[in-house]
XYZ file of C-alpha atoms in Angstrom:
609
model
C 118.366 20.548 -13.055
C 114.722 19.157 -11.813
C 113.244 16.220 -13.884
C 110.903 17.601 -16.344
C 107.734 15.429 -15.650
C 104.180 16.036 -14.687
C 103.881 15.589 -10.836
C 102.462 12.723 -8.996
C 99.973 14.460 -8.143
C 98.576 15.166 -11.903
C 99.317 11.362 -12.668
C 96.718 9.038 -14.066
C 95.423 7.075 -10.709
C 94.749 2.883 -11.818
C 92.177 3.505 -8.964
C 90.061 5.853 -10.568
C 90.259 4.093 -14.248
C 91.182 7.055 -16.020
C 93.959 5.169 -17.595
C 91.617 2.268 -18.790
C 89.523 5.603 -20.236
C 92.817 6.874 -22.331
C 93.232 3.146 -23.472
C 90.102 2.302 -25.055
C 91.054 4.750 -28.082
C 93.632 2.175 -28.871
C 91.210 -0.705 -28.728
C 88.438 1.070 -31.323
C 90.614 3.170 -33.468
C 88.271 5.467 -35.548
C 90.540 5.263 -38.193
C 90.598 1.652 -38.892
C 87.028 0.190 -39.619
C 88.445 -3.320 -40.554
C 90.008 -3.681 -36.728
C 86.505 -2.464 -35.323
C 84.801 -5.415 -37.446
C 87.237 -7.855 -35.992
C 86.241 -6.850 -33.065
C 82.319 -7.257 -33.810
C 82.908 -10.718 -34.936
C 85.231 -11.456 -32.318
C 82.589 -10.894 -29.805
C 80.218 -12.777 -31.788
C 82.172 -15.913 -31.632
C 82.305 -15.072 -27.626
C 78.372 -15.534 -27.181
C 78.351 -18.452 -29.585
C 80.987 -20.024 -27.595
C 79.313 -19.177 -24.395
C 75.811 -20.418 -25.854
C 77.205 -23.525 -26.492
C 79.126 -23.778 -23.206
C 75.545 -23.185 -21.206
C 74.249 -25.983 -22.907
C 76.665 -28.671 -22.244
C 75.272 -29.112 -18.578
C 71.917 -30.167 -19.822
C 73.428 -32.842 -22.228
C 75.325 -34.126 -19.471
C 72.415 -34.122 -17.032
C 69.895 -35.785 -19.373
C 72.325 -38.235 -20.308
C 72.799 -39.311 -16.574
C 69.310 -39.337 -16.159
C 69.011 -41.734 -19.209
C 71.028 -44.089 -17.797
C 69.478 -43.871 -14.403
C 66.520 -45.662 -16.349
C 66.215 -48.980 -18.302
C 69.202 -49.421 -20.270
C 67.173 -51.256 -22.842
C 65.281 -48.066 -24.040
C 67.854 -45.571 -23.021
C 71.297 -46.579 -24.383
C 70.664 -44.818 -27.626
C 69.308 -41.337 -26.194
C 72.089 -41.741 -23.873
C 74.877 -42.082 -26.229
C 73.275 -39.357 -29.006
C 73.647 -37.282 -25.628
C 77.128 -37.962 -24.788
C 78.226 -37.676 -28.503
C 76.313 -34.286 -28.383
C 78.238 -33.379 -25.108
C 81.763 -34.059 -27.128
C 80.542 -32.115 -29.919
C 79.573 -29.123 -27.579
C 83.096 -28.949 -26.054
C 84.792 -29.200 -29.231
C 82.255 -26.210 -30.855
C 83.341 -24.226 -27.953
C 87.191 -24.654 -27.892
C 86.726 -24.060 -31.939
C 85.029 -20.831 -31.470
C 87.190 -19.461 -28.844
C 90.264 -20.144 -31.383
C 88.640 -18.525 -34.297
C 88.256 -15.812 -31.691
C 91.723 -15.686 -30.879
C 92.490 -15.598 -34.752
C 90.161 -13.036 -35.473
C 91.476 -10.528 -32.779
C 95.443 -11.042 -32.941
C 95.682 -8.448 -35.372
C 93.650 -6.005 -33.224
C 95.933 -6.512 -30.268
C 99.367 -6.253 -32.156
C 97.639 -2.965 -34.134
C 96.935 -1.838 -30.430
C 100.421 -2.363 -29.117
C 102.149 -1.025 -32.230
C 99.713 2.238 -31.920
C 100.614 3.097 -28.400
C 104.442 2.124 -28.635
C 104.889 4.326 -31.671
C 102.986 7.204 -29.660
C 105.218 6.898 -26.924
C 108.392 6.716 -29.051
C 107.292 9.798 -30.801
C 106.683 11.264 -27.701
C 110.406 10.668 -26.066
C 112.071 11.907 -29.625
C 110.166 15.471 -28.865
C 110.753 15.911 -25.048
C 113.187 18.562 -24.053
C 117.130 17.887 -23.833
C 116.295 19.011 -19.487
C 114.124 15.557 -19.584
C 116.572 13.287 -21.094
C 119.543 14.499 -18.898
C 117.254 13.747 -15.719
C 116.077 10.456 -16.509
C 117.501 7.191 -16.769
C 117.793 5.341 -19.854
C 117.460 1.924 -18.419
C 114.278 3.207 -16.535
C 112.612 4.697 -19.074
C 113.084 1.673 -21.707
C 111.935 -0.567 -18.798
C 108.719 1.432 -18.384
C 108.118 1.139 -22.197
C 108.769 -2.316 -22.109
C 106.070 -3.123 -19.130
C 103.705 -0.755 -20.780
C 103.547 -2.292 -24.051
C 103.560 -5.746 -22.914
C 100.362 -5.137 -21.027
C 98.358 -3.638 -23.750
C 97.710 -7.163 -25.617
C 96.704 -8.780 -22.094
C 94.519 -5.690 -21.270
C 92.422 -6.289 -24.290
C 91.971 -9.844 -24.241
C 91.051 -10.381 -20.642
C 88.931 -7.386 -21.002
C 86.817 -8.523 -23.694
C 87.251 -12.413 -23.595
C 86.997 -12.966 -19.991
C 85.460 -10.495 -17.702
C 82.550 -9.585 -20.334
C 81.722 -13.707 -20.932
C 81.986 -14.069 -17.105
C 79.350 -11.517 -16.442
C 76.946 -12.964 -19.172
C 77.796 -16.452 -17.492
C 76.900 -15.253 -14.152
C 73.808 -13.829 -15.261
C 72.547 -17.175 -17.145
C 73.661 -19.573 -14.234
C 71.858 -17.087 -11.912
C 68.562 -17.653 -14.282
C 69.130 -20.989 -14.765
C 69.237 -21.538 -11.173
C 66.326 -20.023 -10.270
C 64.056 -21.700 -12.808
C 65.249 -25.437 -11.629
C 66.284 -25.004 -8.043
C 64.674 -21.976 -6.523
C 65.920 -18.875 -5.076
C 67.947 -20.226 -2.171
C 70.578 -21.693 -4.795
C 70.837 -18.213 -6.570
C 71.293 -16.261 -3.597
C 74.028 -18.454 -1.929
C 75.829 -18.027 -5.177
C 75.188 -14.396 -5.318
C 76.699 -13.983 -2.329
C 79.745 -15.997 -2.773
C 80.673 -14.393 -6.016
C 80.129 -11.010 -4.351
C 82.416 -12.143 -1.159
C 85.040 -13.659 -4.201
C 85.182 -10.507 -6.171
C 85.442 -8.231 -2.456
C 87.892 -10.490 -0.890
C 89.881 -10.694 -4.088
C 89.789 -6.846 -4.986
C 91.020 -5.897 -1.128
C 94.097 -8.508 -1.204
C 95.252 -7.246 -4.658
C 95.004 -3.864 -3.823
C 97.499 -4.742 -1.207
C 99.647 -6.847 -3.727
C 99.362 -3.740 -6.027
C 101.376 -1.659 -3.673
C 103.841 -4.105 -3.581
C 104.059 -4.783 -7.110
C 104.636 -1.060 -7.668
C 107.083 -1.219 -5.264
C 109.042 -3.859 -7.025
C 108.767 -2.489 -10.285
C 110.423 0.723 -8.967
C 113.088 -1.388 -7.607
C 113.515 -3.566 -10.873
C 113.884 -0.176 -12.820
C 116.408 1.050 -10.294
C 118.337 -2.207 -10.462
C 118.088 -2.227 -14.573
C 119.427 1.374 -14.905
C 122.255 0.889 -12.608
C 123.247 -1.969 -14.658
C 123.021 -0.153 -17.759
C 124.590 2.713 -16.538
C 127.421 0.674 -15.157
C 128.043 -1.141 -18.397
C 127.512 2.100 -20.627
C 130.623 3.653 -18.439
C 132.456 0.103 -18.753
C 135.681 1.911 -19.545
C 135.291 4.425 -16.386
C 134.783 1.670 -14.147
C 137.894 0.294 -15.401
C 140.092 3.287 -15.048
C 139.076 3.796 -10.876
C 139.106 -0.229 -10.195
C 135.515 0.273 -9.496
C 134.147 -3.025 -10.276
C 133.598 -4.379 -6.792
C 131.898 -0.899 -6.036
C 129.638 -1.099 -9.070
C 128.748 -4.889 -8.058
C 127.800 -3.517 -4.708
C 125.496 -1.217 -6.300
C 124.246 -3.218 -8.273
C 123.681 -6.125 -5.573
C 122.204 -3.758 -3.273
C 119.344 -2.987 -5.571
C 119.032 -6.682 -6.746
C 118.482 -7.509 -3.238
C 115.793 -4.880 -2.462
C 114.132 -6.092 -5.555
C 114.366 -9.701 -4.484
C 112.912 -9.145 -1.166
C 110.262 -7.284 -2.773
C 109.364 -10.108 -5.058
C 109.590 -12.844 -2.094
C 106.410 -10.273 -0.478
C 104.681 -10.173 -3.745
C 104.722 -13.992 -4.346
C 104.100 -14.823 -0.762
C 100.793 -12.591 -1.021
C 99.882 -14.742 -4.109
C 100.081 -17.638 -1.762
C 97.303 -16.175 0.487
C 95.077 -15.098 -2.160
C 94.936 -18.609 -3.829
C 94.035 -20.228 -0.777
C 91.516 -17.618 0.113
C 90.136 -17.972 -3.605
C 89.940 -21.590 -3.110
C 88.431 -21.631 0.099
C 85.445 -19.358 -0.959
C 84.625 -21.382 -4.086
C 84.862 -24.767 -2.642
C 82.459 -23.702 0.295
C 79.977 -22.942 -2.576
C 80.839 -25.898 -4.350
C 80.069 -28.247 -0.833
C 77.030 -26.242 -0.022
C 75.206 -26.391 -3.601
C 75.615 -30.233 -3.329
C 74.496 -30.866 -0.244
C 71.337 -28.882 -1.220
C 71.234 -30.718 -4.325
C 71.316 -33.981 -2.454
C 68.948 -33.035 0.317
C 66.546 -32.465 -2.689
C 67.424 -35.533 -4.040
C 66.430 -37.299 -0.788
C 62.900 -35.982 -0.620
C 62.607 -36.972 -4.053
C 62.196 -33.377 -5.623
C 65.646 -33.772 -7.603
C 67.098 -36.464 -9.879
C 70.886 -37.539 -9.892
C 71.511 -35.468 -13.001
C 70.717 -32.534 -11.286
C 73.414 -32.942 -9.292
C 75.589 -33.243 -12.084
C 73.956 -30.613 -13.477
C 74.890 -28.343 -10.375
C 78.190 -29.608 -10.231
C 78.965 -28.727 -13.696
C 77.605 -25.380 -13.892
C 79.862 -24.559 -10.798
C 82.768 -25.962 -12.114
C 82.481 -24.340 -15.590
C 81.569 -20.827 -13.432
C 84.812 -21.267 -11.115
C 86.903 -21.967 -14.317
C 86.679 -18.189 -15.078
C 85.693 -16.967 -11.870
C 89.429 -18.843 -10.033
C 90.699 -17.332 -13.593
C 89.244 -13.417 -12.718
C 91.044 -13.045 -9.954
C 94.223 -13.632 -12.027
C 92.761 -11.375 -14.624
C 91.634 -8.818 -12.021
C 95.407 -8.557 -10.763
C 96.782 -8.707 -14.450
C 94.093 -5.742 -15.386
C 95.563 -3.957 -12.190
C 99.146 -4.438 -12.840
C 98.770 -3.477 -16.423
C 96.940 -0.530 -15.416
C 99.632 0.398 -13.012
C 102.548 -0.096 -16.094
C 100.449 1.479 -18.604
C 100.137 4.539 -15.993
C 103.743 4.768 -15.920
C 103.372 4.785 -19.744
C 101.365 7.523 -19.983
C 103.333 9.726 -17.445
C 105.882 9.533 -20.382
C 103.116 10.918 -22.751
C 101.735 13.558 -20.398
C 105.340 14.768 -20.003
C 105.285 18.484 -20.997
C 107.232 19.331 -24.377
C 109.287 22.419 -23.047
C 109.989 23.536 -26.844
C 107.097 23.430 -29.046
C 106.735 24.658 -32.565
C 103.950 27.220 -32.534
C 100.786 26.655 -34.707
C 101.266 27.439 -38.250
C 104.893 28.160 -37.783
C 106.555 28.317 -41.197
C 109.680 26.625 -42.133
C 113.235 28.449 -41.614
C 114.533 29.698 -45.330
C 118.186 30.548 -45.219
C 119.402 32.633 -48.238
C 122.363 34.120 -46.041
C 123.358 32.100 -43.438
C 123.838 35.051 -40.731
C 123.653 34.417 -36.827
C 122.308 37.038 -33.936
C 122.010 36.795 -30.534
C 120.003 39.770 -29.615
C 119.817 40.263 -25.661
C 119.554 36.831 -24.637
C 119.109 35.611 -21.042
C 118.496 32.050 -20.396
C 119.405 29.829 -17.668
C 118.688 25.834 -16.798
C 117.145 27.152 -13.464
C 115.444 30.459 -12.532
C 117.918 30.630 -9.509
C 120.869 30.590 -11.826
C 121.298 32.554 -15.236
C 123.579 31.157 -17.488
C 123.639 34.022 -20.475
C 122.864 37.811 -19.149
C 121.779 40.005 -22.158
C 124.060 38.036 -24.726
C 124.093 39.943 -27.793
C 126.591 39.313 -30.955
C 126.172 38.768 -34.327
C 128.112 36.506 -36.930
C 127.824 37.629 -40.686
C 127.284 34.947 -43.419
C 130.012 33.003 -44.342
C 132.465 34.135 -41.639
C 134.255 32.225 -38.969
C 133.541 33.308 -35.253
C 134.953 31.694 -32.435
C 133.546 31.616 -28.994
C 135.965 31.196 -25.969
C 135.406 32.084 -22.402
C 136.189 29.977 -19.009
C 134.232 27.192 -17.650
C 130.631 27.831 -16.865
C 130.630 31.188 -19.162
C 127.832 29.396 -21.429
C 129.540 28.632 -24.298
C 127.989 24.744 -25.077
C 124.545 26.765 -23.712
C 124.809 28.965 -27.141
C 124.855 25.622 -29.135
C 122.037 24.277 -27.243
C 120.074 27.153 -28.004
C 120.785 27.736 -31.704
C 119.673 24.317 -32.220
C 115.998 25.288 -30.056
C 117.087 22.474 -27.472
C 116.349 25.348 -25.268
C 114.176 28.677 -26.097
C 115.356 31.735 -24.248
C 113.837 33.346 -21.438
C 114.068 36.739 -23.022
C 115.878 37.971 -26.298
C 115.992 36.253 -29.769
C 118.036 33.850 -31.700
C 117.974 34.891 -35.177
C 119.391 32.867 -38.450
C 119.154 34.972 -41.750
C 117.180 37.812 -39.487
C 114.221 35.147 -38.608
C 113.546 34.499 -34.806
C 114.284 30.855 -34.611
C 111.422 30.548 -31.749
C 109.003 31.327 -34.768
C 110.171 28.806 -37.066
C 109.676 24.964 -37.054
C 112.348 22.965 -35.109
C 112.817 20.639 -38.026
C 113.950 23.483 -40.601
C 115.984 25.327 -37.699
C 117.928 22.234 -37.082
C 118.375 21.112 -40.909
C 120.207 24.353 -41.343
C 122.797 23.465 -38.687
C 125.797 20.853 -38.607
C 127.600 20.119 -35.396
C 130.681 18.342 -34.636
C 130.827 17.895 -30.842
C 133.461 17.236 -28.446
C 132.373 14.058 -27.952
C 131.061 12.392 -31.192
C 128.594 9.416 -30.170
C 128.000 7.252 -33.070
C 125.495 4.534 -33.519
C 126.012 0.825 -32.731
C 126.217 -0.019 -36.651
C 128.495 0.300 -39.332
C 130.524 3.255 -40.642
C 128.747 3.842 -43.702
C 125.316 3.655 -41.679
C 126.930 6.115 -39.467
C 127.899 8.786 -42.045
C 124.789 8.269 -44.001
C 122.901 9.301 -41.073
C 123.521 13.034 -42.023
C 120.833 12.873 -44.511
C 117.435 10.706 -44.880
C 118.000 10.262 -48.671
C 122.330 10.082 -48.566
C 123.173 7.623 -51.484
C 126.632 5.575 -51.559
C 128.160 8.180 -53.788
C 127.356 11.047 -50.909
C 128.674 8.668 -48.344
C 131.776 8.126 -50.211
C 132.503 11.908 -51.388
C 131.705 12.953 -47.491
C 134.431 9.980 -46.686
C 137.315 11.909 -48.471
C 135.784 15.280 -47.497
C 136.424 14.298 -43.985
C 140.169 12.435 -44.826
C 138.524 9.302 -43.466
C 138.839 7.233 -46.793
C 142.242 6.324 -46.404
C 141.390 4.682 -43.223
C 138.189 2.967 -44.302
C 139.927 1.505 -47.667
C 142.582 -0.152 -45.096
C 139.606 -2.220 -43.550
C 138.555 -5.650 -44.463
C 134.799 -4.703 -44.344
C 135.227 -0.805 -45.630
C 132.243 1.055 -44.970
C 130.745 -2.058 -43.610
C 133.061 -1.960 -40.486
C 130.669 -2.202 -37.179
C 131.906 0.673 -34.902
C 130.599 -0.669 -31.712
C 129.047 0.676 -28.559
C 128.850 4.670 -28.811
C 131.627 4.229 -31.516
C 134.142 2.882 -29.213
C 136.107 0.247 -31.702
C 137.322 3.785 -33.327
C 140.034 6.084 -31.960
C 138.757 9.214 -30.965
C 140.674 10.867 -34.295
C 138.555 8.398 -36.248
C 135.116 9.190 -34.444
C 135.296 13.080 -35.383
C 135.967 12.253 -39.056
C 133.282 9.673 -39.281
C 131.071 13.006 -37.083
C 132.659 15.325 -39.887
C 131.530 13.235 -42.630
C 127.860 12.836 -41.294
C 128.065 16.383 -41.213
C 129.209 17.026 -44.882
C 126.523 14.421 -45.960
C 124.134 16.741 -44.223
C 125.361 19.590 -46.040
C 124.538 22.466 -43.826
C 124.918 26.243 -44.447
C 125.797 26.911 -40.690
C 128.642 24.494 -39.045
C 128.896 24.367 -35.620
C 132.463 23.326 -33.769
C 131.819 22.594 -30.103
C 135.237 21.699 -28.522
C 135.536 19.537 -31.535
C 139.363 18.667 -30.994
C 139.793 19.216 -27.368
C 139.918 15.371 -26.640
C 142.635 14.481 -29.219
C 146.069 14.648 -29.075
C 148.362 17.280 -30.964
C 149.247 15.701 -33.716
C 145.915 14.382 -34.600
C 143.808 17.495 -33.368
C 146.302 19.432 -36.015
C 145.091 16.866 -38.836
C 141.680 17.245 -37.793
C 142.205 21.154 -37.707
C 143.412 20.796 -41.150
C 140.102 18.867 -42.387
C 137.896 21.487 -40.547
C 139.112 24.352 -42.157
C 138.660 22.944 -45.766
C 135.274 21.840 -44.303
C 133.866 25.231 -42.811
C 135.394 27.140 -46.160
C 132.135 29.123 -47.727
C 130.252 28.115 -44.517
C 129.240 30.119 -41.721
C 131.232 28.879 -38.547
C 131.183 29.336 -35.091
C 133.634 27.300 -33.456
C 133.074 26.744 -29.574
C 136.773 26.054 -27.894
C 138.796 25.630 -24.576
C 142.312 25.652 -26.498
C 142.944 29.319 -27.587
C 145.495 27.972 -30.082
C 142.686 25.980 -31.980
C 140.801 29.296 -32.823
C 143.785 31.863 -33.412
C 142.806 32.302 -37.216
C 139.148 33.187 -37.031
C 137.609 36.061 -38.503
C 136.626 37.285 -34.682
C 136.626 35.593 -31.452
C 133.968 36.472 -28.732
C 135.179 36.392 -25.271
C 132.269 35.178 -22.695
C 132.385 36.084 -19.066
C 129.381 35.211 -16.528
C 127.056 34.728 -19.618
C 128.364 38.606 -21.122
C 130.489 39.394 -23.901
C 133.609 40.676 -22.294
C 135.724 41.129 -25.410
C 135.373 40.763 -29.149
C 138.210 41.000 -31.700
C 140.790 39.328 -33.776
C 143.510 37.416 -32.272
C 146.054 40.076 -32.515
C 143.342 43.168 -31.535
C 142.887 40.739 -27.952
C 146.144 40.228 -27.041
C 146.992 44.015 -27.627
C 143.908 44.656 -25.711
C 145.718 43.090 -22.984
C 142.171 42.080 -21.222
C 140.582 38.257 -20.227
C 141.555 37.097 -23.409
C 145.036 38.223 -23.390
C 145.194 36.887 -19.933
C 143.833 33.241 -20.970
C 146.467 33.065 -23.614
C 149.321 33.828 -21.534
C 148.133 30.827 -19.375
C 147.930 28.412 -21.709
C 151.426 29.331 -23.253
C 152.709 28.748 -19.822
C 151.238 25.437 -19.346
C 152.500 24.634 -22.829
C 155.965 25.415 -21.814
C 155.820 23.909 -18.905
C 154.535 20.394 -20.539
C 157.389 20.827 -23.042
C 159.917 21.161 -20.218
C 158.410 18.368 -18.689
C 158.630 16.318 -22.028
C 162.050 16.849 -22.602
C 164.574 14.200 -21.572
C 167.761 15.367 -18.995
C 170.680 15.490 -20.401
């Protein structure tokens, strides 16, 4: 299936700063005036700190000029100026740190808000999207995107804006004290610095983008391999997996080397430009001093201003790189937010109200791809309280019925009805709350048994969990465990056996207490003895509920009220077990084949005399 994402042509382009526009509402939240006031206060502290910083070189200059005069008359003044200079440096640092304290909550709130928006979106994307994306890759995109938010806020407000203010102020000061020549040289140097920094950074951004892609690929391969640990062991494929990971990691290492080397080139170029201006400006001041037009203090003044200017200017290169990389990372995260939601509730959609939990498929056509139809005009009805089974060859569309019933997809034509209501017109939450499922592979959270059972309902109490555990016949097993319900089940529930996982899944469904029960190959992965035990439990659980059993082994559903036989997405046969055998059609053929397979297996299992 193709990825359900927006095309690369529609992605936010960091170079057009469209990503930054998307980001600004998180910086200035309309619904939180407290955070907006924090930003205003932080900016006032920035201006105060910058004002003090711009005054410091004058105190330094006057102290030097005073010391160049008679010591008897200038000592007290020089000491006062030195004290003022030291106090100013402390005051500037104090304002900067107060600014950080005031602003910290803003940064964390923006990070939290965007992370919640992305997580919210991911849970509303279609099953198609999640089947086509690698979990490790998506996780890495979210991690990089959220980490970039705080830095983006900090640099935009407290580096770029103050640096621009300082550049203008220094230009005015230089013009008043030294003339237009020094202003022109400074402006030319700054423009050259910014242009070269941008040009090299754009080149580095491409390298970083490639490095990010390779990093995501390496992580996704590692996560995929570890999640399928048992499969790797079954096929003795450790070396193969290590080789695949090593290829991705090696490609990432090469990209990282190129990226770091380009950083060295950028740093050397920036240093050459700034030091060239420093040498020219100080030489100009010395020349003025030699003509008697400038003082020694003027040399100190120019040096101090340029040093103060170079500090944020040097940082500006790093800030620009960080912002550009942050925009790339955030653009990838906004890609996730912009991914089309395939199944959406219609505006004003009502909740499904189930009084008689009947199910009907009315001329349903559906395919995961337009070129391949899975269900071709399928129609059937399951009366309330009945147990129906759906069987058929592989690829006939059995599991697709469950996905359509849960509204993971909407049919391309036709209707799916519950209690006579078209579920496409109802809210997804209400539809899914009416259905419980016990799947073939019951995946559990890496938490306790109690947590996994209680997951069936938001407000499940301890009594509900215990009652469900007894109903699923797993309580005797839990009572034998030293930690009981607090026993950890491990990743995907791998610490439990197949039968134990199925019973936890049954208990979880009992906590949900839905009027409709879907059994999707619920026992096909179990041994015969465990299967019979689970079937016995499922028969008790499904009593007084509308139940649909999707099965491969026909012996597990022979007692169903009615059996629907699918073939090529159509309803080929329908009837009870005995009726279908007498009809001598597809069902009878499948039954005979499975009976032959069972007899063959029994013959092989019988020891020779």
